[in-house]
CSV table of C-alpha atoms in Angstrom, one decimal:
chain,number,residue,atom,x,y,z
A,1,UNK,CA,32.8,-46.7,42.3
A,2,UNK,CA,32.1,-43.2,43.4
A,3,UNK,CA,30.7,-44.1,46.8
A,4,UNK,CA,27.4,-42.4,46.0
A,5,UNK,CA,24.5,-44.8,46.1
A,6,UNK,CA,21.0,-44.3,44.8
A,7,UNK,CA,17.8,-46.3,45.2
A,8,UNK,CA,15.8,-47.6,43.6
A,9,UNK,CA,17.6,-48.1,40.4
A,10,UNK,CA,14.5,-48.5,38.3
A,11,UNK,CA,10.8,-47.8,38.9
A,12,UNK,CA,7.6,-47.3,37.1
A,13,UNK,CA,4.9,-45.0,38.4
A,14,UNK,CA,1.5,-43.9,37.1
A,15,UNK,CA,0.7,-40.3,36.2
A,16,UNK,CA,-0.5,-38.4,39.3
A,17,UNK,CA,1.3,-40.6,41.8
A,18,UNK,CA,4.2,-39.5,44.0
A,19,UNK,CA,7.7,-40.9,44.1
A,20,UNK,CA,10.6,-40.7,46.5
A,21,UNK,CA,14.2,-41.3,45.4
A,22,UNK,CA,17.1,-41.8,47.8
A,23,UNK,CA,20.8,-41.0,47.8
A,24,UNK,CA,23.6,-41.7,50.1
A,25,UNK,CA,26.5,-39.4,49.7
A,26,UNK,CA,30.2,-40.3,49.6
A,27,UNK,CA,31.8,-40.4,53.0
A,28,UNK,CA,32.9,-36.9,54.1
A,29,UNK,CA,30.7,-35.1,51.6
A,30,UNK,CA,28.2,-32.6,53.0
A,31,UNK,CA,26.6,-31.4,49.9
A,32,UNK,CA,24.1,-33.2,47.6
A,33,UNK,CA,22.8,-32.1,44.3
A,34,UNK,CA,20.1,-33.6,42.2
A,35,UNK,CA,19.9,-33.6,38.4
A,36,UNK,CA,17.2,-34.8,35.9
A,37,UNK,CA,18.4,-36.2,32.6
A,38,UNK,CA,15.7,-36.8,30.0
A,39,UNK,CA,16.4,-39.0,27.1
A,40,UNK,CA,18.7,-37.4,24.6
A,41,UNK,CA,19.4,-34.4,26.8
A,42,UNK,CA,22.1,-33.4,29.2
A,43,UNK,CA,21.5,-33.4,33.0
A,44,UNK,CA,19.5,-30.5,34.3
A,45,UNK,CA,20.0,-29.1,37.8
A,46,UNK,CA,17.0,-29.6,40.1
A,47,UNK,CA,18.4,-28.4,43.5
A,48,UNK,CA,21.2,-28.7,46.0
A,49,UNK,CA,21.2,-29.4,49.7
A,50,UNK,CA,23.8,-28.3,52.2
A,51,UNK,CA,23.5,-28.7,56.0
A,52,UNK,CA,19.9,-29.9,55.6
A,53,UNK,CA,18.8,-26.8,53.8
A,54,UNK,CA,18.1,-26.2,50.1
A,55,UNK,CA,21.0,-24.2,48.7
A,56,UNK,CA,20.1,-23.3,45.2
A,57,UNK,CA,17.4,-24.5,42.8
A,58,UNK,CA,17.0,-24.9,39.0
A,59,UNK,CA,14.0,-24.3,36.9
A,60,UNK,CA,11.7,-27.0,38.4
A,61,UNK,CA,8.2,-26.6,39.8
A,62,UNK,CA,7.5,-26.8,43.6
A,63,UNK,CA,6.2,-30.4,43.2
A,64,UNK,CA,9.9,-31.3,43.1
A,65,UNK,CA,11.0,-31.2,46.7
A,66,UNK,CA,13.9,-32.6,48.7
A,67,UNK,CA,15.3,-33.3,52.1
A,68,UNK,CA,18.8,-33.8,53.5
A,69,UNK,CA,19.4,-35.7,56.7
A,70,UNK,CA,22.0,-35.2,59.4
A,71,UNK,CA,24.1,-38.0,57.9
A,72,UNK,CA,24.1,-36.0,54.6
A,73,UNK,CA,22.0,-38.5,52.8
A,74,UNK,CA,19.1,-37.0,50.7
A,75,UNK,CA,15.7,-37.7,49.2
A,76,UNK,CA,14.1,-36.3,46.1
A,77,UNK,CA,10.3,-36.2,46.1
A,78,UNK,CA,8.1,-35.6,43.1
A,79,UNK,CA,4.4,-35.2,43.5
A,80,UNK,CA,1.6,-35.3,40.9
A,81,UNK,CA,3.9,-37.2,38.4
A,82,UNK,CA,3.6,-36.2,34.8
A,83,UNK,CA,4.6,-38.2,31.7
A,84,UNK,CA,7.5,-35.7,31.1
A,85,UNK,CA,9.0,-36.6,34.5
A,86,UNK,CA,10.2,-39.9,32.9
A,87,UNK,CA,14.0,-39.5,33.1
A,88,UNK,CA,17.2,-40.6,34.8
A,89,UNK,CA,17.5,-38.9,38.2
A,90,UNK,CA,21.1,-38.4,39.2
A,91,UNK,CA,22.4,-37.6,42.7
A,92,UNK,CA,25.8,-36.0,43.1
A,93,UNK,CA,27.8,-35.4,46.2
A,94,UNK,CA,30.6,-33.0,46.9
A,95,UNK,CA,32.7,-31.7,49.8
A,96,UNK,CA,31.3,-28.1,49.7
A,97,UNK,CA,28.7,-26.2,47.8
A,98,UNK,CA,30.7,-24.4,45.1
A,99,UNK,CA,30.5,-25.6,41.6
A,100,UNK,CA,34.2,-25.8,41.5
A,101,UNK,CA,34.3,-28.6,44.0
A,102,UNK,CA,34.7,-32.1,42.4
A,103,UNK,CA,31.3,-33.8,42.3
A,104,UNK,CA,30.7,-37.5,42.2
A,105,UNK,CA,27.6,-38.9,40.6
A,106,UNK,CA,25.6,-42.0,41.7
A,107,UNK,CA,24.5,-44.4,39.0
A,108,UNK,CA,21.0,-42.8,39.0
A,109,UNK,CA,17.4,-43.8,39.3
A,110,UNK,CA,15.5,-44.5,36.2
A,111,UNK,CA,11.9,-43.3,36.5
A,112,UNK,CA,9.2,-44.2,34.0
A,113,UNK,CA,5.8,-42.5,34.3
A,114,UNK,CA,3.0,-44.2,32.4
B,1,UNK,CA,19.3,-19.4,24.7
B,2,UNK,CA,20.8,-22.5,26.2
B,3,UNK,CA,23.8,-22.1,28.6
B,4,UNK,CA,25.8,-24.7,26.7
B,5,UNK,CA,25.3,-25.8,23.1
B,6,UNK,CA,26.8,-28.9,21.5
B,7,UNK,CA,26.3,-30.7,18.2
B,8,UNK,CA,24.5,-33.9,19.2
B,9,UNK,CA,26.0,-36.0,16.4
B,10,UNK,CA,26.1,-38.9,16.1
B,11,UNK,CA,29.8,-39.0,15.0
B,12,UNK,CA,30.6,-42.4,13.5
B,13,UNK,CA,34.4,-42.8,13.0
B,14,UNK,CA,36.7,-45.7,12.2
B,15,UNK,CA,39.2,-47.0,14.7
B,16,UNK,CA,42.4,-44.9,14.7
B,17,UNK,CA,40.7,-41.8,13.4
B,18,UNK,CA,41.0,-38.4,15.0
B,19,UNK,CA,37.7,-36.7,16.0
B,20,UNK,CA,37.0,-33.3,17.4
B,21,UNK,CA,33.9,-32.1,19.3
B,22,UNK,CA,33.0,-28.4,19.9
B,23,UNK,CA,30.8,-26.6,22.2
B,24,UNK,CA,29.9,-23.0,22.9
B,25,UNK,CA,28.7,-21.4,26.1
B,26,UNK,CA,26.5,-18.3,26.3
B,27,UNK,CA,27.4,-16.7,29.6
B,28,UNK,CA,30.6,-14.7,29.7
B,29,UNK,CA,30.6,-15.2,33.5
B,30,UNK,CA,31.3,-18.9,33.1
B,31,UNK,CA,34.2,-19.9,35.3
B,32,UNK,CA,35.2,-23.5,35.0
B,33,UNK,CA,34.9,-25.9,32.1
B,34,UNK,CA,34.9,-29.7,31.8
B,35,UNK,CA,34.3,-32.6,29.5
B,36,UNK,CA,32.4,-35.5,31.0
B,37,UNK,CA,31.9,-38.9,29.4
B,38,UNK,CA,28.7,-40.8,29.7
B,39,UNK,CA,28.3,-44.4,28.7
B,40,UNK,CA,25.0,-45.8,27.6
B,41,UNK,CA,22.5,-45.9,30.6
B,42,UNK,CA,25.3,-44.9,33.1
B,43,UNK,CA,26.1,-41.8,35.1
B,44,UNK,CA,28.4,-39.0,33.7
B,45,UNK,CA,32.0,-39.3,34.7
B,46,UNK,CA,34.6,-36.5,34.6
B,47,UNK,CA,36.9,-36.9,31.6
B,48,UNK,CA,39.0,-33.8,32.0
B,49,UNK,CA,39.0,-30.2,33.0
B,50,UNK,CA,39.6,-27.5,30.4
B,51,UNK,CA,42.1,-24.7,30.9
B,52,UNK,CA,42.8,-21.6,28.8
B,53,UNK,CA,46.3,-22.8,28.2
B,54,UNK,CA,44.9,-26.0,26.8
B,55,UNK,CA,45.6,-29.4,28.3
B,56,UNK,CA,46.3,-32.9,27.2
B,57,UNK,CA,45.7,-36.3,28.8
B,58,UNK,CA,47.0,-39.1,26.7
B,59,UNK,CA,45.0,-39.2,23.5
B,60,UNK,CA,42.7,-36.4,24.6
B,61,UNK,CA,43.3,-32.7,24.2
B,62,UNK,CA,41.0,-30.0,25.4
B,63,UNK,CA,41.1,-26.3,24.5
B,64,UNK,CA,39.2,-23.3,25.8
B,65,UNK,CA,38.8,-20.0,23.9
B,66,UNK,CA,37.3,-17.5,26.3
B,67,UNK,CA,37.1,-14.7,23.7
B,68,UNK,CA,34.9,-16.8,21.4
B,69,UNK,CA,33.3,-18.7,24.4
B,70,UNK,CA,34.2,-22.0,22.7
B,71,UNK,CA,35.5,-25.3,24.1
B,72,UNK,CA,36.8,-28.2,22.1
B,73,UNK,CA,37.8,-31.8,22.7
B,74,UNK,CA,40.1,-33.7,20.4
B,75,UNK,CA,40.5,-37.5,20.5
B,76,UNK,CA,43.4,-39.0,18.6
B,77,UNK,CA,43.8,-42.6,17.6
B,78,UNK,CA,40.2,-43.5,18.5
B,79,UNK,CA,39.5,-46.8,20.2
B,80,UNK,CA,36.4,-48.8,20.3
B,81,UNK,CA,36.2,-48.1,24.0
B,82,UNK,CA,35.9,-44.4,23.3
B,83,UNK,CA,32.3,-44.9,22.1
B,84,UNK,CA,30.2,-42.9,24.5
B,85,UNK,CA,28.4,-39.5,24.8
B,86,UNK,CA,30.7,-36.6,25.5
B,87,UNK,CA,29.1,-33.8,27.6
B,88,UNK,CA,30.4,-30.3,27.6
B,89,UNK,CA,30.0,-28.7,31.1
B,90,UNK,CA,30.5,-25.2,32.5
B,91,UNK,CA,30.1,-23.5,35.8
B,92,UNK,CA,29.5,-19.8,36.4
B,93,UNK,CA,29.9,-17.3,39.1
B,94,UNK,CA,26.9,-17.2,41.5
B,95,UNK,CA,25.6,-20.6,40.7
B,96,UNK,CA,26.4,-23.8,42.6
B,97,UNK,CA,25.5,-26.2,39.9
B,98,UNK,CA,27.0,-27.6,36.6
B,99,UNK,CA,25.5,-26.6,33.3
B,100,UNK,CA,25.5,-29.5,30.8
B,101,UNK,CA,25.2,-29.5,27.1
B,102,UNK,CA,23.0,-32.1,25.4
B,103,UNK,CA,26.1,-34.2,24.7
B,104,UNK,CA,27.7,-35.5,21.5
B,105,UNK,CA,27.4,-39.1,20.7
B,106,UNK,CA,30.5,-40.9,19.4
B,107,UNK,CA,30.6,-44.4,17.9
B,108,UNK,CA,34.0,-45.8,17.0
B,109,UNK,CA,33.6,-48.5,14.3
B,110,UNK,CA,36.0,-51.5,13.9
């Protein structure tokens, strides 16, 4: 158990819809990062949140957006869903923003877009 | 060019065998290096960090060659429980995130 919890664990959406995924970080961790892992691929960095602000972003379009709340929990929102958005979405928390900090992954949210 | 390249496998080996995985990274500014393990339909978990001097943790040995931008993982005396996907991961200066390879799938056969 990493102490990072994600919800929902599985969901199915229709192309064009919007989805919100949620993450509660480990106690004491102020930084949350989101990754997308498509089938057969490694996780790809979407963005990182620190002190409620986006602090770095990977190569994802603006329809991928996020929030971080004062308690450090976070949401990932994806608008105008496409079939290729089907993936495992992983949230990771850490104590600090640097990539050298140990990060802890949640179990992920499996999104299927049909 | 991808930041991290790995042979996706699959590697199918008998119990007790020794197996080695390799990975290369493209950016000479890469700073930290790791191997993660990911079980089927689960999240990645840190297996071990990789240091220039090489490091060992039980049956697992990791090596880093900065000159060749190459990382390896050696598993000795393979167990059935070692069956998983092994992800090569790097960080680099100026970026807050981890860069993952595609992973190498290992199946240990009885």
